[in-house]
């Protein structure tokens, strides 16, 4: 049985469609990523799964339970870390954790093994008020609070948004450890580079699931050939590449440009020649493999 | 355009900015990077004239941060990471409101609004309420409004956070285009691919600037394939 089943879910806010006919399944023990920008519908979907919002249409099952009719049973089985600050700022670190343990009729001691790796990093500050913690520490406390009742399904809404690259990496290391303990994890993120850390991902935009698969398979299915171009002046390079009529799309990617062509062929020699004529220096043009972000943008343009 | 020499900001015993020394040139895109809590926001508030430093010699657009805060505020634009437009007002009304705050004459506001919206290809939506506009567009509008008074420097605090990948790139094109007109852009981001788009970047850790150079030279120095690897080495 799937850990999570979402079957043709729709949700509107007034005339705005937040989710349109979304369907997917998550297997037990899977780390499933919902990848998309703000406003794509990620939070709406997670709020439906966590019994906090009722869909207009469609069916949902989490661990076999209906989030609408069986919300009481379901709430014991899921851990939820909302995107916004969800702790009590006026309680200490330890009081927050104790509070969440108590409302689920358990104790910190009973499930300490689950949170040990994460909680130990903030335990030296356990008498500090939650509102006085740094962003990274608040995030670790929020994750500890979401885990303290030993949930079977963990739902994390944008845990790494606004978090620096180092803390993001640490957070994903923690998630991979939790996965090893058999917890099913659903996590949403606007950072495309985090997709590669998930078993499977759904790419979501404007309420629609555009694609769902293992990240490597999504990349394999990229329908075009991709090239990169580099030169010393990236902005000028971008503007000049736009004038090359063989190209269908030109996007900056870090220190290079990603190019797709109208046909499957791109005359690299002629393109390099053209760029040199435009006084570009250190010109490079070469074939490259797409990233999830290339795939996402290609799907957005379809 | 910005000069900071031994900039220090203390909160009690806590040193948020520990002798920061850097310069930002006219028309430069300067990436101001660092871990959460490294002191970026504190420094940015000082440079915007919103907070007084504890010590150090600092000037922004030629004005002294201790004595000429009001002049600094008039010379800079600022866009915060949290979306700063008024949802209940239309696009036109937001431009008029912010233009008014900067003391622009009515006629100038109308001209700048028309010019900036045309550049965005968004003139058709001038009478739409902000609440009805998609997020990506709001961020681009917020940037346009931050430069309505033709500032010499614009400060952007995580402007692309959560924005879709296509809009994120359009946003950076606006930055490039703005910098090409000799406006200095001072920008923070957690997207390390965006660090590569800057002319120079500084990386802060625990109140200090640990690295400051062009992305290419930083990658060479830290023997890294990309800025993410540079950042992780410094901020770890």
Coordinates of C-alpha atoms in Angstrom, one line a residue:
Chain A
X1 CA 0.0 0.0 0.0
X2 CA 1.2 3.5 -0.9
X3 CA 2.1 5.7 2.1
X4 CA 0.4 8.6 0.4
X5 CA -2.2 8.6 -2.4
X6 CA -3.4 11.8 -4.0
X7 CA -6.0 11.3 -6.7
X8 CA -7.2 14.2 -8.9
X9 CA -7.1 16.8 -6.2
X10 CA -8.2 20.4 -7.0
X11 CA -8.4 23.4 -4.7
X12 CA -9.5 26.9 -5.5
X13 CA -9.3 30.1 -3.5
X14 CA -12.0 32.2 -4.9
X15 CA -11.4 32.2 -8.6
X16 CA -7.7 31.3 -8.3
X17 CA -6.9 27.7 -8.9
X18 CA -4.2 26.7 -6.3
X19 CA -4.2 23.0 -7.4
X20 CA -5.5 21.5 -10.6
X21 CA -6.2 17.8 -10.8
X22 CA -3.0 16.8 -8.9
X23 CA -2.4 13.0 -8.7
X24 CA 0.6 11.1 -7.3
X25 CA 1.6 8.3 -4.9
X26 CA 4.4 8.1 -2.5
X27 CA 5.8 4.7 -1.4
X28 CA 6.5 3.8 2.2
X29 CA 10.1 4.9 3.1
X30 CA 10.4 7.1 0.1
X31 CA 11.9 10.6 0.1
X32 CA 9.6 12.5 -2.2
X33 CA 10.3 16.1 -3.3
X34 CA 7.8 18.6 -4.4
X35 CA 9.8 21.1 -6.5
X36 CA 8.5 24.5 -7.6
X37 CA 8.5 28.2 -7.0
X38 CA 6.4 30.2 -4.5
X39 CA 2.7 30.2 -5.5
X40 CA 3.0 26.8 -7.3
X41 CA 0.6 25.1 -4.8
X42 CA 3.1 23.2 -2.6
X43 CA 1.7 24.5 0.7
X44 CA -1.9 24.0 -0.3
X45 CA -1.1 20.4 -1.2
X46 CA 0.7 19.8 2.1
X47 CA -2.1 21.4 4.1
X48 CA -4.5 19.0 2.5
X49 CA -2.3 16.0 3.4
X50 CA -1.9 17.2 7.0
X51 CA -5.7 17.5 7.5
X52 CA -5.6 21.3 7.7
X53 CA -7.4 22.1 4.5
X54 CA -10.2 20.3 2.6
X55 CA -9.9 19.9 -1.2
X56 CA -12.7 20.9 -3.5
X57 CA -12.4 17.7 -5.5
X58 CA -10.5 14.5 -5.4
X59 CA -9.4 11.8 -3.0
X60 CA -6.5 11.7 -0.6
X61 CA -5.2 8.8 1.6
X62 CA -2.3 9.0 4.0
X63 CA -1.3 5.7 5.5
X64 CA -4.8 4.5 4.3
X65 CA -6.6 7.2 6.2
X66 CA -8.8 10.0 4.8
X67 CA -7.5 13.4 6.0
X68 CA -11.1 14.7 6.1
X69 CA -13.1 12.0 7.8
X70 CA -10.3 10.4 9.8
X71 CA -8.2 13.4 10.7
X72 CA -7.9 12.5 14.4
X73 CA -6.2 9.1 13.6
X74 CA -4.1 10.7 10.9
X75 CA -2.7 13.5 13.0
X76 CA -1.0 11.0 15.2
X77 CA 0.8 9.4 12.3
X78 CA 2.1 12.5 10.6
X79 CA 4.8 15.0 11.5
X80 CA 4.4 18.4 9.9
X81 CA 6.9 21.3 9.7
X82 CA 5.2 24.3 8.2
X83 CA 7.1 26.8 6.1
X84 CA 6.6 29.7 8.5
X85 CA 8.0 29.8 12.1
X86 CA 5.8 27.3 14.0
X87 CA 7.3 27.3 17.5
X88 CA 6.3 29.2 20.6
X89 CA 8.8 32.1 20.8
X90 CA 8.2 32.7 24.4
X91 CA 8.9 29.1 25.4
X92 CA 12.4 27.8 25.7
X93 CA 13.9 25.2 23.4
X94 CA 13.2 22.4 25.8
X95 CA 9.7 23.6 26.7
X96 CA 8.7 23.7 23.0
X97 CA 9.9 20.1 22.6
X98 CA 8.2 19.0 25.8
X99 CA 5.0 20.7 24.7
X100 CA 4.8 18.8 21.4
X101 CA 5.7 15.5 23.1
X102 CA 2.9 16.1 25.7
X103 CA 0.1 16.9 23.2
X104 CA 0.9 13.5 21.6
X105 CA 0.9 11.7 24.9
X106 CA 4.5 10.9 24.8
X107 CA 7.8 12.1 26.4
X108 CA 11.1 13.5 25.1
X109 CA 12.8 10.5 26.7
X110 CA 10.6 7.9 24.9
X111 CA 11.6 9.0 21.4
X112 CA 14.9 10.7 22.1
X113 CA 16.7 8.3 19.8
X114 CA 14.8 9.6 16.9
X115 CA 15.8 13.2 17.4
X116 CA 19.2 12.7 19.0
X117 CA 21.4 13.6 16.0
X118 CA 19.4 16.8 15.4
X119 CA 18.6 17.8 18.9
X120 CA 22.1 17.4 20.3
X121 CA 23.2 20.3 18.1
X122 CA 20.8 22.7 19.9
X123 CA 20.7 21.0 23.3
X124 CA 23.4 23.3 24.7
X125 CA 20.8 26.1 24.2
X126 CA 17.8 24.3 25.7
X127 CA 17.1 27.0 28.2
X128 CA 17.1 29.7 25.6
X129 CA 13.8 31.2 24.3
X130 CA 12.9 29.8 20.9
X131 CA 12.6 33.4 19.5
X132 CA 16.2 34.1 20.3
X133 CA 17.6 31.2 18.3
X134 CA 19.3 31.7 14.9
X135 CA 17.3 30.7 11.9
X136 CA 19.3 27.5 11.5
X137 CA 18.7 26.5 15.1
X138 CA 15.0 27.3 14.9
X139 CA 14.8 25.0 12.0
X140 CA 16.5 22.1 13.9
X141 CA 14.1 22.6 16.8
X142 CA 11.1 22.7 14.5
X143 CA 12.2 19.4 12.9
X144 CA 12.8 17.9 16.4
X145 CA 9.2 18.9 17.4
X146 CA 7.8 17.4 14.2
X147 CA 9.5 14.1 15.0
X148 CA 9.0 13.8 18.7
X149 CA 5.8 11.7 18.5
X150 CA 7.5 9.2 16.1
X151 CA 5.5 9.9 13.0
X152 CA 5.3 7.5 10.1
X153 CA 5.1 10.2 7.5
X154 CA 7.0 13.4 7.8
X155 CA 5.9 16.4 5.8
X156 CA 8.3 19.4 5.5
X157 CA 7.2 22.6 3.8
X158 CA 10.2 24.5 2.4
X159 CA 12.5 23.7 5.3
X160 CA 15.5 25.2 3.4
X161 CA 14.0 28.4 2.0
X162 CA 16.1 31.4 3.0
X163 CA 18.7 29.1 4.5
X164 CA 22.4 29.4 3.5
X165 CA 24.1 26.8 1.3
X166 CA 26.0 25.2 4.2
X167 CA 22.9 24.9 6.5
X168 CA 20.9 23.5 3.5
X169 CA 23.4 20.8 3.0
X170 CA 23.4 19.9 6.8
X171 CA 19.6 19.8 6.7
X172 CA 19.6 17.4 3.8
X173 CA 22.1 15.2 5.5
X174 CA 19.7 15.0 8.4
X175 CA 16.8 14.0 6.1
X176 CA 18.8 11.2 4.5
X177 CA 19.5 9.8 8.0
X178 CA 15.8 9.9 8.8
X179 CA 15.0 8.2 5.6
X180 CA 17.3 5.3 6.7
X181 CA 15.0 4.9 9.7
X182 CA 12.2 4.1 7.4
X183 CA 10.2 7.3 7.8
X184 CA 8.3 8.4 4.6
X185 CA 9.3 12.0 3.9
X186 CA 7.6 14.5 1.7
X187 CA 9.6 17.7 1.3
X188 CA 8.9 20.8 -0.8
X189 CA 11.6 23.2 -2.0
X190 CA 12.0 26.0 -4.5
X191 CA 15.7 25.0 -5.0
X192 CA 16.0 22.9 -8.1
X193 CA 19.4 21.6 -7.1
X194 CA 17.8 19.8 -4.1
X195 CA 15.8 17.6 -6.4
X196 CA 18.8 15.3 -7.0
X197 CA 18.7 14.3 -3.3
X198 CA 15.2 12.9 -3.5
X199 CA 14.2 9.4 -4.6
X200 CA 11.4 10.8 -6.8
X201 CA 10.2 14.4 -7.4
X202 CA 7.2 16.1 -8.7
X203 CA 7.8 19.4 -10.6
X204 CA 4.9 21.7 -9.8
X205 CA 4.0 25.1 -11.3
X206 CA 0.8 27.1 -11.1
X207 CA -1.1 24.3 -9.4
X208 CA -0.1 21.7 -12.0
X209 CA 2.2 18.7 -11.6
X210 CA 4.2 19.0 -14.8
X211 CA 6.3 15.9 -14.3
X212 CA 6.9 13.2 -11.8
X213 CA 9.8 10.7 -11.7
X214 CA 13.2 9.9 -10.3
X215 CA 15.4 12.9 -10.9
X216 CA 17.8 11.0 -13.2
X217 CA 14.9 9.8 -15.3
X218 CA 13.5 13.3 -15.7
X219 CA 16.9 14.5 -16.9
X220 CA 17.1 11.5 -19.3
X221 CA 13.8 12.5 -20.7
X222 CA 14.8 16.1 -21.5
X223 CA 13.7 16.2 -25.1
X224 CA 16.4 18.4 -26.6
X225 CA 20.1 18.6 -27.0
X226 CA 21.8 21.1 -24.7
X227 CA 25.0 23.1 -25.2
X228 CA 26.9 25.5 -22.9
X229 CA 28.6 28.7 -24.0
X230 CA 31.1 30.7 -22.0
X231 CA 33.0 33.9 -22.6
X232 CA 34.6 36.7 -20.6
X233 CA 31.6 39.0 -20.6
X234 CA 28.4 37.0 -19.8
X235 CA 25.8 39.7 -20.2
X236 CA 27.1 40.7 -23.7
X237 CA 27.4 37.0 -24.5
X238 CA 23.7 36.6 -23.5
X239 CA 22.6 39.5 -25.7
X240 CA 24.7 38.3 -28.7
X241 CA 23.5 34.7 -28.4
X242 CA 19.9 35.9 -28.6
X243 CA 20.7 37.2 -32.1
X244 CA 21.8 33.8 -33.3
X245 CA 18.7 32.5 -35.0
X246 CA 19.5 28.8 -34.7
X247 CA 18.9 29.0 -31.0
X248 CA 15.5 28.3 -29.4
X249 CA 16.5 29.3 -25.9
X250 CA 19.4 30.9 -24.1
X251 CA 19.5 30.9 -20.3
X252 CA 22.3 32.0 -17.9
X253 CA 23.4 29.1 -15.6
X254 CA 26.1 30.3 -13.2
X255 CA 29.2 31.2 -15.2
X256 CA 27.9 29.9 -18.5
X257 CA 24.9 30.0 -20.8
X258 CA 22.7 27.0 -21.6
X259 CA 21.5 26.8 -25.2
X260 CA 19.0 24.7 -27.0
X261 CA 18.6 24.8 -30.7
X262 CA 15.6 24.7 -33.0
X263 CA 17.0 21.5 -34.6
X264 CA 19.1 18.8 -33.1
X265 CA 22.2 20.2 -34.7
X266 CA 24.1 23.3 -33.8
X267 CA 27.1 24.4 -35.9
X268 CA 29.5 25.0 -33.0
X269 CA 32.3 26.2 -35.2
X270 CA 30.1 28.8 -36.9
X271 CA 28.7 30.0 -33.6
X272 CA 32.2 30.3 -32.1
X273 CA 33.2 32.3 -35.2
X274 CA 30.2 34.6 -34.8
X275 CA 31.0 35.2 -31.1
X276 CA 34.6 36.0 -31.9
X277 CA 33.5 38.4 -34.6
X278 CA 31.5 40.1 -31.8
X279 CA 34.8 40.6 -29.9
X280 CA 34.2 37.9 -27.3
X281 CA 37.2 36.4 -25.7
X282 CA 37.8 33.0 -24.1
X283 CA 34.9 31.6 -26.1
X284 CA 33.8 28.1 -25.4
X285 CA 30.9 26.2 -26.9
X286 CA 30.3 22.5 -26.0
X287 CA 27.6 19.9 -25.5
X288 CA 26.4 19.5 -21.9
X289 CA 24.0 17.5 -19.8
X290 CA 20.8 19.2 -18.7
X291 CA 20.0 19.7 -15.0
X292 CA 16.6 19.5 -13.3
X293 CA 16.4 23.3 -13.7
X294 CA 16.7 23.0 -17.5
X295 CA 13.9 20.4 -17.4
X296 CA 11.7 22.6 -15.2
X297 CA 12.1 25.6 -17.5
X298 CA 11.5 23.6 -20.6
X299 CA 8.3 22.2 -19.1
X300 CA 7.2 25.7 -18.1
X301 CA 7.5 26.8 -21.7
X302 CA 5.4 24.0 -23.0
Chain B
X1 CA 30.4 54.3 -4.6
X2 CA 30.6 52.5 -1.3
X3 CA 33.7 52.7 0.9
X4 CA 33.9 50.9 4.3
X5 CA 37.0 50.9 6.3
X6 CA 37.1 48.9 9.6
X7 CA 33.3 49.0 9.9
X8 CA 32.3 47.7 13.3
X9 CA 28.8 47.2 14.7
X10 CA 28.4 45.8 18.3
X11 CA 25.1 44.9 20.0
X12 CA 26.2 44.8 23.7
X13 CA 29.1 42.3 23.7
X14 CA 28.1 40.7 20.4
X15 CA 30.1 41.8 17.4
X16 CA 27.8 41.6 14.4
X17 CA 30.2 43.3 12.0
X18 CA 33.9 42.9 12.8
X19 CA 36.1 45.4 11.0
X20 CA 34.6 45.1 7.5
X21 CA 36.7 46.8 4.8
X22 CA 35.6 46.9 1.2
X23 CA 34.8 49.2 -1.7
X24 CA 32.1 48.9 -4.3
X25 CA 32.7 50.7 -7.6
X26 CA 30.2 52.6 -9.7
X27 CA 28.2 50.4 -12.0
X28 CA 29.4 47.2 -10.3
X29 CA 27.2 44.3 -9.4
X30 CA 28.4 43.4 -5.9
X31 CA 27.3 40.1 -4.4
X32 CA 27.1 40.2 -0.6
X33 CA 27.1 36.6 0.5
X34 CA 27.3 34.9 3.8
X35 CA 25.7 32.3 6.1
X36 CA 22.5 33.0 8.1
X37 CA 23.4 35.2 11.0
X38 CA 26.8 36.2 9.6
X39 CA 26.0 39.9 9.8
X40 CA 24.8 40.7 6.3
X41 CA 21.6 42.4 7.3
X42 CA 23.3 44.4 9.9
X43 CA 25.9 45.7 7.4
X44 CA 23.2 46.4 4.8
X45 CA 21.2 48.5 7.3
X46 CA 24.2 50.6 8.1
X47 CA 24.9 51.2 4.4
X48 CA 21.3 52.2 3.8
X49 CA 21.5 54.8 6.6
X50 CA 19.1 52.9 8.8
X51 CA 21.5 52.1 11.6
X52 CA 24.6 53.8 13.0
X53 CA 27.8 51.8 13.0
X54 CA 29.8 51.5 16.3
X55 CA 33.0 52.6 14.6
X56 CA 34.7 52.8 11.2
X57 CA 34.9 55.1 8.2
X58 CA 32.0 54.5 5.9
X59 CA 30.7 56.5 3.0
X60 CA 27.8 55.6 0.6
X61 CA 27.4 57.6 -2.6
X62 CA 29.9 60.1 -1.3
X63 CA 27.9 60.7 2.0
X64 CA 29.0 60.0 5.5
X65 CA 26.9 57.3 7.3
X66 CA 27.1 59.1 10.6
X67 CA 26.1 62.6 9.6
X68 CA 24.4 62.4 6.2
X69 CA 21.9 59.5 6.6
X70 CA 19.1 61.4 4.9
X71 CA 21.2 62.2 1.9
X72 CA 22.1 58.6 1.7
X73 CA 18.5 57.5 1.8
X74 CA 17.7 59.8 -1.1
X75 CA 20.6 58.4 -3.2
X76 CA 19.8 54.7 -2.8
X77 CA 17.0 52.3 -3.7
X78 CA 16.1 49.4 -1.6
X79 CA 14.2 46.2 -2.2
X80 CA 13.6 43.9 0.7
X81 CA 13.3 40.1 0.5
X82 CA 9.7 40.4 1.8
X83 CA 7.5 41.8 -0.8
X84 CA 7.1 45.5 -0.2
X85 CA 4.3 46.7 -2.5
X86 CA 0.8 47.6 -1.4
X87 CA -1.6 44.8 -2.4
X88 CA -4.7 46.9 -2.3
X89 CA -3.2 49.6 -4.6
X90 CA -2.8 49.4 -8.3
X91 CA 0.5 49.3 -10.1
X92 CA 0.2 52.9 -11.0
X93 CA -0.7 53.9 -7.4
X94 CA 2.3 52.0 -6.0
X95 CA 4.6 53.9 -8.4
X96 CA 2.9 57.2 -7.4
X97 CA 3.2 56.4 -3.7
X98 CA 6.9 55.5 -3.7
X99 CA 7.7 58.3 -6.1
X100 CA 6.0 60.7 -3.7
X101 CA 8.0 59.4 -0.8
X102 CA 11.1 60.3 -2.7
X103 CA 9.7 63.7 -3.4
X104 CA 9.5 63.4 -7.2
X105 CA 7.3 65.9 -9.0
X106 CA 4.0 64.4 -10.4
X107 CA 5.2 64.8 -14.0
X108 CA 8.5 63.0 -13.3
X109 CA 6.6 60.1 -11.6
X110 CA 4.3 59.7 -14.6
X111 CA 7.3 59.7 -16.9
X112 CA 9.3 57.2 -14.9
X113 CA 6.3 54.9 -14.4
X114 CA 5.6 54.8 -18.1
X115 CA 9.3 54.3 -18.9
X116 CA 9.9 51.5 -16.4
X117 CA 6.6 49.7 -17.2
X118 CA 7.4 49.8 -20.9
X119 CA 10.8 48.3 -20.2
X120 CA 9.1 45.5 -18.3
X121 CA 6.5 45.0 -21.1
X122 CA 3.9 45.4 -18.4
X123 CA 2.3 48.7 -19.4
X124 CA -1.1 47.0 -20.0
X125 CA -1.4 46.1 -16.3
X126 CA -0.9 49.6 -15.0
X127 CA -4.4 49.7 -13.4
X128 CA -4.3 46.2 -12.0
X129 CA -4.2 45.7 -8.2
X130 CA -1.0 44.2 -7.0
X131 CA -3.0 41.4 -5.3
X132 CA -4.0 40.2 -8.8
X133 CA -0.5 40.0 -10.1
X134 CA 1.6 36.8 -10.1
X135 CA 4.6 36.7 -7.7
X136 CA 7.3 36.8 -10.4
X137 CA 5.8 40.0 -11.8
X138 CA 5.5 41.5 -8.4
X139 CA 9.3 41.0 -7.8
X140 CA 10.1 42.7 -11.1
X141 CA 7.7 45.5 -10.3
X142 CA 9.3 45.9 -6.8
X143 CA 12.7 46.3 -8.4
X144 CA 11.4 48.9 -10.9
X145 CA 9.8 50.8 -8.0
X146 CA 13.1 50.6 -6.1
X147 CA 14.7 52.6 -8.9
X148 CA 11.9 55.0 -9.6
X149 CA 13.9 57.9 -8.3
X150 CA 17.0 57.0 -10.4
X151 CA 19.2 56.1 -7.4
X152 CA 23.0 55.7 -7.9
X153 CA 23.0 52.5 -5.8
X154 CA 20.3 49.9 -5.4
X155 CA 20.3 47.4 -2.5
X156 CA 18.5 44.1 -3.2
X157 CA 18.0 41.8 -0.2
X158 CA 17.4 38.2 -1.5
X159 CA 15.3 39.6 -4.4
X160 CA 14.8 36.2 -6.1
X161 CA 14.0 34.0 -3.1
X162 CA 11.3 31.5 -4.1
X163 CA 10.9 32.9 -7.6
X164 CA 10.5 30.5 -10.5
X165 CA 13.7 29.7 -12.6
X166 CA 12.7 31.7 -15.7
X167 CA 11.6 34.8 -13.7
X168 CA 14.8 34.5 -11.7
X169 CA 16.8 34.9 -14.9
X170 CA 14.7 37.7 -16.1
X171 CA 15.3 39.5 -12.8
X172 CA 19.0 39.1 -13.3
X173 CA 18.8 40.6 -16.7
X174 CA 17.1 43.6 -15.1
X175 CA 20.1 43.8 -12.8
X176 CA 22.6 43.6 -15.6
X177 CA 20.7 46.2 -17.6
X178 CA 20.5 48.5 -14.6
X179 CA 24.3 48.1 -13.9
X180 CA 25.1 48.9 -17.5
X181 CA 23.6 52.3 -17.0
X182 CA 26.2 53.0 -14.2
X183 CA 23.9 52.2 -11.3
X184 CA 25.7 50.2 -8.6
X185 CA 23.9 47.0 -7.5
X186 CA 24.5 45.6 -4.1
X187 CA 22.7 42.2 -3.8
X188 CA 22.4 39.3 -1.4
X189 CA 21.3 35.8 -2.4
X190 CA 21.3 32.2 -1.3
X191 CA 21.4 31.0 -4.9
X192 CA 25.0 30.2 -5.5
X193 CA 24.5 30.2 -9.3
X194 CA 23.5 33.9 -8.9
X195 CA 26.8 34.6 -7.1
X196 CA 28.5 33.8 -10.5
X197 CA 26.5 36.6 -12.1
X198 CA 28.1 39.2 -9.9
X199 CA 31.2 41.2 -10.9
X200 CA 32.7 40.6 -7.4
X201 CA 31.4 38.9 -4.3
X202 CA 32.2 39.1 -0.6
X203 CA 31.6 36.1 1.7
X204 CA 30.9 36.8 5.3
X205 CA 31.2 34.4 8.2
X206 CA 30.7 35.2 11.9
X207 CA 30.8 39.0 11.4
X208 CA 33.9 39.1 9.1
X209 CA 34.5 39.2 5.4
X210 CA 36.5 36.0 4.8
X211 CA 36.8 36.4 1.0
X212 CA 36.3 39.2 -1.5
X213 CA 37.1 38.9 -5.2
X214 CA 35.7 38.0 -8.6
X215 CA 33.9 34.7 -8.8
X216 CA 36.5 33.4 -11.2
X217 CA 39.4 34.3 -8.9
X218 CA 37.7 32.8 -5.9
X219 CA 37.0 29.6 -7.7
X220 CA 40.7 29.4 -8.6
X221 CA 41.9 30.3 -5.1
X222 CA 39.7 27.7 -3.5
X223 CA 40.1 25.2 -6.3
X224 CA 36.4 24.9 -6.7
X225 CA 34.2 24.1 -9.7
X226 CA 31.6 26.5 -8.7
X227 CA 30.7 29.2 -6.2
X228 CA 28.7 26.7 -4.1
X229 CA 31.9 24.8 -3.3
X230 CA 33.7 28.1 -2.5
X231 CA 30.9 29.1 -0.1
X232 CA 30.8 25.8 1.7
X233 CA 34.6 25.9 2.3
X234 CA 34.4 29.4 3.8
X235 CA 31.2 29.2 5.7
X236 CA 31.7 25.8 7.2

